[in-house]
Amino acid sequence: MDFSYSPEAEAFRNEVREWLAENMKELPEWWGNPDTAGPDPDSKEYRQFNSWWHRKLYDAGFVGIAWPKEYGGRGATIMEQVIFNEEMAKHRAPAGVGGIGVGWAGPTIIVAGTEEQKRRFLPKILTGEEVWAQCFSEPQAGSDLANLQTRAVEDGDEFVINGQKIWTGGALEADWAILLARTDPDAPKHRGISYFLLDMHAQGVTTRPFKWMTGEASHCEVFFDDVRIPRSLMVGELNQGFYVAMGTLEFERSSLGETIGRENIIQDLIKIMKKMERNGQPLSEDPVIRQKLAQSYIETNILKYMGLRSLTRQLRGDRSGPEANMSFVLAGESIQRLQDFAMQVLGPYSQLGKGSKHAIEHGRWLRSYLASRGIPTIGGGTVEIKRNIIAQRVLGLPRSY
Ligand SMILES: Cc1cc2nc3c(=O)[nH]c(=O)nc-3n(C[C@H](O)[C@H](O)[C@H](O)COP(=O)(O)OP(=O)(O)OC[C@H]3O[C@@H](n4cnc5c(N)ncnc54)[C@H](O)[C@@H]3O)c2cc1C
């Protein structure tokens, strides 16, 4: 086993490092500064800052690294994308605005979209001029996504959409969304769904934000009241949308290079443990705390090697397969253990949020603890569903539902 990178890959890494070292000097002084509170992540100011940074990344050729050149990408390989992700995490650089657009919607359009859709949408996803959301889940269709009830009824060259979505991240500022709707209510449930590109500014689209327990309100319920979508904005074949969506979810679940974020958290906790005392001794000497920290480090390294295995498969042109669910479950549950551990390290200070005089790093740890309950084990499909897939498709047990 050889974990070293090729000379070309290392040259690219140096290019990214040099660019980040130079350009991160322009970041506002609150970025990454534990002593200064920045704007709230769902504020207009924060979004403007993110768009500005995204544009800089784009101008430097770092958005859509593995996308084809003809649609504005860099035309490099997934290896360069991973190296870029690693360096961004190591440098603790801001991510930009592209999340769902660059990560999921764009790759789906590249694989399943028409030429017209590619030319219309991909360049603006890359520049960050158009921001995307994902309208898949409904109140009665989360784990059982194929149960979705939002209807799309054909009317000439258009479809008329009525229904409701829930948990739509970033819907308030999104310009476009990937949408699943039922086009054949009489077909078996997986086979009556189509995949659309929805203009979030279209007449009849209403977004209603709701608050997370962190206090942010970036997720919404979205209601459709006779919203018209031209047929040209359907992705893939009529009634085949569920299978297109499975491809989107595969992009969503490939989180290469993400273990460095965990290493950063561990390093930050080590600094706190060396400074903070309990019962007259620094926390770094507390035997229970040391055991837990070491355990987090072990899990982080297991994830790193599982990630490299998955990268090897992808570089060979294989799909990630049902085994990818193992990383997902371990990643989700171990980040929760790590955030839980951070609460124990900080003790009563962990309960102080932004605005409190004695809050550590403006309540960063409380916020990340609460946030870790959502996306890691529910947002991209729940860990129970992943375990079911492992039981069935990796271990050969019968289907459970
Ligand atoms: C933070 C966050 C962000 C999200 N962002 C988006 C987004 O941007 N766009 C979007 O479309 N959706 C989004 N979602 C929705 C997400 O995909 C769903 O919450 C998820 O699929 C679970 O569906 P549900 O909430 O309806 O729970 P349910 O499906 O009702 O599940 C409830 C519980 O029952 C368990 N369960 C259900 N079925 C089974 C089974 N067969 N076997 C064993 N256990 C089972 C589940 O694991 C869970 O514990 C987001 C969710 C969260 C929490």
Coordinates of C-alpha atoms and ligand atoms in Angstrom, one line a residue:
M1 CA 0.0 0.0 0.0
D2 CA 1.4 3.4 -1.0
F3 CA -0.4 6.4 0.3
S4 CA 1.9 9.0 -1.4
Y5 CA 0.6 11.2 -4.2
S6 CA 2.0 11.5 -7.7
P7 CA 4.4 14.4 -8.5
E8 CA 1.6 16.0 -10.6
A9 CA -0.8 15.8 -7.7
E10 CA 1.8 17.3 -5.4
A11 CA 2.4 20.2 -7.9
F12 CA -1.4 20.9 -7.9
R13 CA -1.4 20.8 -4.1
N14 CA 1.4 23.4 -4.0
E15 CA -0.6 25.6 -6.4
V16 CA -3.6 25.4 -4.1
R17 CA -1.5 26.1 -1.0
E18 CA 0.1 29.1 -2.5
W19 CA -3.2 30.5 -3.8
L20 CA -4.8 30.1 -0.4
A21 CA -1.9 31.6 1.5
E22 CA -2.0 34.7 -0.7
N23 CA -5.7 35.1 -1.0
M24 CA -6.8 34.3 2.6
K25 CA -5.0 37.5 3.6
E26 CA -8.0 39.3 2.1
L27 CA -10.5 37.6 4.4
P28 CA -12.3 39.8 7.0
E29 CA -10.6 39.8 10.4
W30 CA -13.5 37.9 12.1
W31 CA -12.9 34.8 9.8
G32 CA -11.3 32.0 11.9
N33 CA -10.7 34.4 14.8
P34 CA -12.0 32.9 18.1
D35 CA -12.1 36.4 19.8
T36 CA -14.3 38.2 17.2
A37 CA -17.9 37.3 16.5
G38 CA -18.7 37.3 12.8
P39 CA -22.1 37.8 11.2
D40 CA -24.7 35.0 11.6
P41 CA -24.4 32.2 9.0
D42 CA -27.9 32.9 7.7
S43 CA -27.5 36.7 7.6
K44 CA -27.3 38.8 4.3
E45 CA -23.8 40.0 5.2
Y46 CA -22.6 36.4 5.5
R47 CA -24.1 35.4 2.2
Q48 CA -22.5 38.4 0.5
F49 CA -19.1 37.5 2.0
N50 CA -19.6 33.9 0.8
S51 CA -20.5 35.0 -2.8
W52 CA -17.4 37.2 -2.9
W53 CA -15.2 34.4 -1.8
H54 CA -16.9 31.9 -4.2
R55 CA -16.2 34.3 -7.1
K56 CA -12.5 34.4 -6.2
L57 CA -12.3 30.6 -6.1
Y58 CA -14.1 30.5 -9.5
D59 CA -11.7 33.0 -11.1
A60 CA -8.8 31.0 -9.9
G61 CA -10.2 27.8 -11.5
F62 CA -11.0 26.0 -8.3
V63 CA -14.8 25.6 -8.7
G64 CA -16.0 22.5 -10.6
I65 CA -12.4 21.0 -10.6
A66 CA -13.5 17.7 -12.1
W67 CA -16.2 19.1 -14.3
P68 CA -15.7 19.1 -18.1
K69 CA -13.9 22.2 -19.5
E70 CA -16.6 22.7 -22.2
Y71 CA -19.1 23.7 -19.4
G72 CA -16.7 25.9 -17.5
G73 CA -15.0 23.3 -15.3
R74 CA -11.3 22.7 -14.9
G75 CA -11.4 19.3 -16.6
A76 CA -9.1 17.8 -13.9
T77 CA -9.6 14.5 -12.1
I78 CA -11.4 13.6 -8.9
M79 CA -7.9 13.3 -7.4
E80 CA -7.4 17.1 -7.8
Q81 CA -10.8 17.7 -6.3
V82 CA -9.9 15.7 -3.2
I83 CA -6.5 17.5 -2.9
F84 CA -8.4 20.8 -3.2
N85 CA -10.9 19.8 -0.5
E86 CA -8.0 18.7 1.8
E87 CA -6.2 22.0 1.4
M88 CA -9.3 24.1 1.9
A89 CA -10.0 22.2 5.2
K90 CA -6.3 22.4 6.3
H91 CA -6.3 26.1 5.7
R92 CA -9.8 26.5 7.3
A93 CA -10.9 28.4 4.2
P94 CA -14.6 29.4 3.7
A95 CA -16.5 27.1 1.3
G96 CA -18.3 29.5 -1.0
V97 CA -21.9 29.3 -2.1
G98 CA -22.0 26.4 -4.4
G99 CA -23.0 23.6 -2.0
I100 CA -26.0 21.9 -3.6
G101 CA -25.4 23.4 -7.1
V102 CA -21.8 22.4 -7.5
G103 CA -22.1 19.3 -5.4
W104 CA -25.3 17.6 -6.5
A105 CA -27.5 19.5 -9.0
G106 CA -24.6 20.2 -11.5
P107 CA -23.2 16.7 -11.5
T108 CA -26.7 15.3 -12.0
I109 CA -27.3 17.6 -15.0
I110 CA -23.9 16.6 -16.4
V111 CA -24.8 12.9 -16.2
A112 CA -28.6 13.0 -17.0
G113 CA -29.4 16.5 -18.4
T114 CA -29.9 17.5 -22.0
E115 CA -27.3 19.5 -23.9
E116 CA -29.6 22.6 -23.6
Q117 CA -29.8 22.2 -19.9
K118 CA -26.1 21.8 -19.5
R119 CA -25.4 25.0 -21.5
R120 CA -28.1 26.9 -19.7
F121 CA -27.3 25.9 -16.1
L122 CA -23.8 24.7 -15.5
P123 CA -21.9 28.0 -16.1
K124 CA -24.0 29.9 -13.6
I125 CA -23.7 27.2 -11.0
L126 CA -20.0 27.5 -11.3
T127 CA -19.8 31.3 -11.1
G128 CA -22.2 31.2 -8.1
E129 CA -24.6 33.6 -9.9
E130 CA -27.4 31.0 -9.4
V131 CA -27.8 29.2 -6.1
W132 CA -29.6 25.9 -5.8
A133 CA -31.7 24.0 -3.3
Q134 CA -33.0 20.4 -3.2
C135 CA -36.8 19.9 -3.0
F136 CA -37.0 16.1 -2.4
S137 CA -38.3 15.5 1.1
E138 CA -42.0 15.9 2.1
P139 CA -43.8 15.5 5.4
Q140 CA -44.7 11.9 4.6
A141 CA -41.7 11.1 2.4
G142 CA -38.3 11.3 4.0
S143 CA -36.7 7.8 4.4
D144 CA -39.4 6.5 2.1
L145 CA -38.8 9.1 -0.6
A146 CA -40.7 7.2 -3.2
N147 CA -43.9 7.9 -1.2
L148 CA -43.8 11.6 -2.3
Q149 CA -47.2 13.1 -3.1
T150 CA -46.4 16.4 -4.8
R151 CA -48.1 16.2 -8.2
A152 CA -46.9 17.3 -11.7
V153 CA -49.8 17.2 -14.2
E154 CA -49.0 17.4 -17.9
D155 CA -50.6 20.4 -19.7
G156 CA -49.3 20.8 -23.3
D157 CA -45.6 21.6 -23.1
E158 CA -45.7 22.3 -19.4
F159 CA -46.3 20.5 -16.1
V160 CA -48.4 22.0 -13.4
I161 CA -47.0 21.4 -9.9
N162 CA -49.1 21.3 -6.7
G163 CA -47.9 20.1 -3.3
Q164 CA -45.5 20.6 -0.4
K165 CA -41.8 20.0 0.4
I166 CA -40.1 20.2 3.7
W167 CA -36.5 20.5 5.0
T168 CA -35.4 22.5 1.9
G169 CA -32.0 23.8 2.8
G170 CA -31.2 27.4 1.6
A171 CA -34.6 27.7 -0.1
L172 CA -34.9 31.4 0.8
E173 CA -31.9 32.5 -1.2
A174 CA -32.1 29.8 -3.9
D175 CA -32.7 30.7 -7.5
W176 CA -33.3 27.1 -8.7
A177 CA -34.1 23.8 -7.2
I178 CA -33.9 20.1 -8.1
L179 CA -37.5 18.8 -7.6
L180 CA -39.1 15.4 -7.5
A181 CA -42.8 15.2 -8.3
R182 CA -45.3 12.4 -9.1
T183 CA -46.3 12.3 -12.8
D184 CA -48.1 8.9 -12.7
P185 CA -50.2 8.3 -9.6
D186 CA -51.3 4.9 -10.9
A187 CA -47.8 3.4 -11.4
P188 CA -45.9 1.5 -8.7
K189 CA -44.6 4.3 -6.5
H190 CA -40.9 4.3 -7.6
R191 CA -41.9 4.4 -11.3
G192 CA -44.3 7.3 -11.3
I193 CA -41.9 10.1 -10.3
S194 CA -40.2 12.7 -12.6
Y195 CA -37.2 15.0 -11.9
F196 CA -37.5 18.7 -12.7
L197 CA -35.4 21.9 -12.5
L198 CA -37.6 24.4 -10.8
D199 CA -37.3 28.2 -10.9
M200 CA -37.7 29.2 -7.3
H201 CA -38.8 32.7 -8.3
A202 CA -41.7 31.2 -10.4
Q203 CA -45.3 32.3 -9.6
G204 CA -46.9 29.9 -7.1
V205 CA -43.8 29.0 -5.1
T206 CA -44.0 30.0 -1.5
T207 CA -41.1 29.4 1.0
R208 CA -41.7 29.4 4.8
P209 CA -38.5 29.2 6.9
F210 CA -38.4 27.3 10.2
K211 CA -35.8 27.5 13.0
W212 CA -33.2 24.8 13.8
M213 CA -32.4 24.3 17.5
T214 CA -29.2 26.3 16.8
G215 CA -31.4 29.3 16.1
E216 CA -30.7 29.5 12.4
A217 CA -33.5 29.6 9.9
S218 CA -31.9 28.4 6.7
H219 CA -34.3 25.5 6.1
C220 CA -37.9 25.9 4.7
E221 CA -41.1 24.4 3.9
V222 CA -41.9 25.1 0.2
F223 CA -45.4 25.1 -1.1
F224 CA -46.4 24.8 -4.8
D225 CA -49.7 26.3 -6.0
D226 CA -50.2 25.7 -9.8
V227 CA -46.5 26.3 -10.5
R228 CA -45.8 25.8 -14.2
I229 CA -42.6 24.1 -15.4
P230 CA -41.7 23.7 -19.1
R231 CA -41.2 20.1 -20.3
S232 CA -37.7 21.2 -21.4
L233 CA -36.7 21.4 -17.7
M234 CA -37.4 17.7 -17.0
V235 CA -34.2 15.7 -16.3
G236 CA -34.2 12.2 -17.7
E237 CA -37.2 10.4 -19.0
L238 CA -40.8 10.9 -17.8
N239 CA -41.5 8.7 -14.7
Q240 CA -37.8 7.8 -14.4
G241 CA -37.0 10.6 -11.9
F242 CA -36.5 8.4 -8.9
Y243 CA -33.6 6.7 -10.6
V244 CA -32.1 10.0 -11.6
A245 CA -32.5 11.1 -7.9
M246 CA -30.6 8.0 -6.7
G247 CA -27.6 9.4 -8.7
T248 CA -28.0 12.8 -7.0
L249 CA -28.0 11.1 -3.6
E250 CA -24.8 9.2 -4.5
F251 CA -23.1 12.6 -5.2
E252 CA -24.5 13.9 -2.0
R253 CA -23.0 11.1 0.0
S254 CA -19.5 11.2 -1.4
S255 CA -17.7 13.4 1.1
L256 CA -14.1 13.0 0.1
G257 CA -11.4 14.8 2.1
E258 CA -13.7 15.6 5.0
T259 CA -11.7 14.0 7.8
I260 CA -9.4 17.1 8.0
G261 CA -12.3 19.1 9.5
R262 CA -12.3 16.6 12.4
E263 CA -8.6 16.8 12.8
N264 CA -9.0 20.5 13.2
I265 CA -11.6 20.1 15.9
I266 CA -9.3 17.7 17.7
Q267 CA -6.4 20.1 17.5
D268 CA -8.6 23.0 18.8
L269 CA -9.8 20.8 21.7
I270 CA -6.2 19.9 22.6
K271 CA -5.4 23.6 22.9
I272 CA -8.4 24.1 25.2
M273 CA -7.4 21.1 27.3
K274 CA -3.9 22.4 27.8
K275 CA -5.2 25.7 29.1
M276 CA -8.3 24.7 31.0
E277 CA -8.1 23.3 34.5
R278 CA -10.5 21.1 36.5
N279 CA -9.9 19.9 40.0
G280 CA -6.6 21.7 40.1
Q281 CA -5.1 20.0 37.0
P282 CA -5.1 20.8 33.3
L283 CA -7.7 18.8 31.4
S284 CA -4.9 17.4 29.2
E285 CA -3.8 15.3 32.3
D286 CA -7.3 14.0 33.1
P287 CA -7.2 10.3 32.4
V288 CA -10.9 9.9 31.2
I289 CA -10.6 13.0 28.9
R290 CA -7.4 11.6 27.4
Q291 CA -9.0 8.3 26.6
K292 CA -11.9 9.9 24.9
L293 CA -9.7 12.2 22.8
A294 CA -7.6 9.2 21.7
Q295 CA -10.8 7.3 20.7
S296 CA -11.9 10.2 18.5
Y297 CA -8.5 10.3 16.9
I298 CA -8.7 6.5 16.1
E299 CA -12.2 6.9 14.6
T300 CA -11.0 9.9 12.5
N301 CA -8.1 7.8 11.1
I302 CA -10.4 4.8 10.3
L303 CA -12.6 7.3 8.3
K304 CA -9.6 8.6 6.5
Y305 CA -8.5 5.2 5.3
M306 CA -12.1 4.2 4.4
G307 CA -12.2 7.5 2.4
L308 CA -9.0 6.6 0.6
R309 CA -10.4 3.2 -0.3
S310 CA -13.5 4.8 -1.7
L311 CA -11.3 7.3 -3.7
T312 CA -9.4 4.4 -5.2
R313 CA -12.6 2.8 -6.4
Q314 CA -13.7 6.1 -7.9
L315 CA -10.4 6.6 -9.6
R316 CA -10.7 3.1 -11.1
G317 CA -14.1 4.2 -12.5
D318 CA -16.2 2.0 -10.1
R319 CA -19.3 3.4 -8.3
S320 CA -19.1 3.8 -4.6
G321 CA -21.5 0.9 -3.9
P322 CA -23.5 0.0 -0.8
E323 CA -20.2 -0.2 1.3
A324 CA -20.2 3.7 1.2
N325 CA -23.0 3.5 3.8
M326 CA -20.5 2.2 6.4
S327 CA -18.4 5.4 6.2
F328 CA -21.6 7.5 6.4
V329 CA -22.8 5.8 9.6
L330 CA -19.4 5.9 11.2
A331 CA -18.8 9.5 10.1
G332 CA -22.2 10.7 11.4
E333 CA -22.1 8.9 14.8
S334 CA -18.4 9.7 15.5
I335 CA -18.8 13.4 14.8
Q336 CA -21.7 13.4 17.4
R337 CA -19.4 11.6 19.9
L338 CA -16.7 14.2 19.2
Q339 CA -19.1 17.1 19.7
D340 CA -20.4 15.5 22.8
F341 CA -16.9 15.1 24.1
A342 CA -16.3 18.8 23.4
M343 CA -19.2 19.6 25.7
Q344 CA -17.6 17.5 28.5
V345 CA -14.3 19.3 28.0
L346 CA -15.8 22.7 28.3
G347 CA -18.1 21.8 31.2
P348 CA -20.6 24.5 32.2
Y349 CA -19.1 26.9 29.6
S350 CA -20.4 24.6 26.9
Q351 CA -23.9 25.9 27.6
L352 CA -23.1 29.5 26.9
G353 CA -24.1 30.7 23.4
K354 CA -23.3 33.7 21.2
G355 CA -23.9 36.9 23.1
S356 CA -22.9 35.6 26.5
K357 CA -19.9 37.4 28.0
H358 CA -18.2 34.1 29.1
A359 CA -19.0 32.0 26.1
I360 CA -16.0 30.3 24.6
E361 CA -15.3 31.3 21.0
H362 CA -18.7 33.0 20.8
G363 CA -20.7 29.8 21.4
R364 CA -19.0 27.9 18.6
W365 CA -19.1 24.6 20.5
L366 CA -22.7 24.8 21.5
R367 CA -23.7 25.6 18.0
S368 CA -21.7 22.8 16.5
Y369 CA -22.9 20.3 19.1
L370 CA -26.6 21.1 18.3
A371 CA -25.9 21.1 14.5
S372 CA -24.3 17.7 14.7
R373 CA -27.7 16.2 15.6
G374 CA -29.2 17.0 12.2
I375 CA -27.2 16.6 9.0
P376 CA -24.7 13.9 10.0
T377 CA -27.2 11.2 11.0
I378 CA -30.5 12.4 9.4
G379 CA -30.0 15.0 6.6
G380 CA -28.5 12.7 3.9
G381 CA -30.7 9.8 4.8
T382 CA -30.8 8.4 8.4
V383 CA -28.3 6.0 9.9
E384 CA -31.1 3.4 10.5
I385 CA -31.8 3.3 6.7
K386 CA -28.0 3.0 6.0
R387 CA -27.8 0.1 8.4
N388 CA -30.7 -1.5 6.6
I389 CA -28.9 -1.2 3.3
I390 CA -25.7 -2.6 4.8
A391 CA -27.7 -5.6 6.2
Q392 CA -29.4 -6.2 2.9
R393 CA -26.9 -5.4 0.2
V394 CA -23.6 -6.0 1.9
L395 CA -24.5 -8.9 4.3
G396 CA -27.2 -10.5 2.1
L397 CA -30.1 -10.4 4.7
P398 CA -33.6 -10.2 3.4
R399 CA -35.2 -6.7 2.7
S400 CA -36.7 -5.2 5.9
Y401 CA -39.5 -3.1 4.4
Ligands
LIG1 C1 -30.6 19.1 8.9 C2 -31.4 18.5 7.8 C3 -31.2 19.0 6.5 C4 -32.0 18.5 5.5 N1 -31.9 19.0 4.2 C5 -32.7 18.6 3.2 C6 -32.7 19.2 1.9 O1 -32.0 20.2 1.7 N2 -33.6 18.8 1.0 C7 -34.4 17.7 1.2 O2 -35.1 17.3 0.3 N3 -34.4 17.1 2.4 C8 -33.6 17.5 3.4 N4 -33.6 16.9 4.7 C9 -34.6 15.8 4.9 C10 -34.0 14.4 5.1 O3 -33.6 13.8 3.9 C11 -35.0 13.6 5.9 O4 -35.1 14.2 7.2 C12 -34.5 12.1 6.1 O5 -34.5 11.5 4.8 C13 -35.4 11.4 7.1 O6 -36.8 11.5 6.7 P1 -37.9 12.0 7.8 O7 -37.3 13.2 8.5 O8 -39.2 12.1 7.1 O9 -37.9 10.9 8.9 P2 -38.7 9.5 8.8 O10 -38.5 8.9 7.5 O11 -40.1 9.7 9.2 O12 -38.0 8.6 9.9 C14 -38.3 8.7 11.3 C15 -37.4 7.7 12.0 O13 -37.8 6.4 11.6 C16 -36.7 5.7 11.1 N5 -37.1 4.8 10.0 C17 -37.9 5.1 9.0 N6 -38.0 4.1 8.1 C18 -37.3 3.0 8.6 C19 -37.0 1.7 8.3 N7 -37.5 1.2 7.1 N8 -36.2 0.9 9.0 C20 -35.7 1.4 10.2 N9 -35.9 2.7 10.6 C21 -36.7 3.5 9.9 C22 -35.7 6.7 10.6 O14 -34.4 6.2 10.6 C23 -35.9 7.8 11.7 O15 -35.2 7.5 12.8 C24 -32.9 17.4 5.7 C25 -33.0 16.9 7.0 C26 -32.3 17.4 8.1 C27 -32.5 16.9 9.5

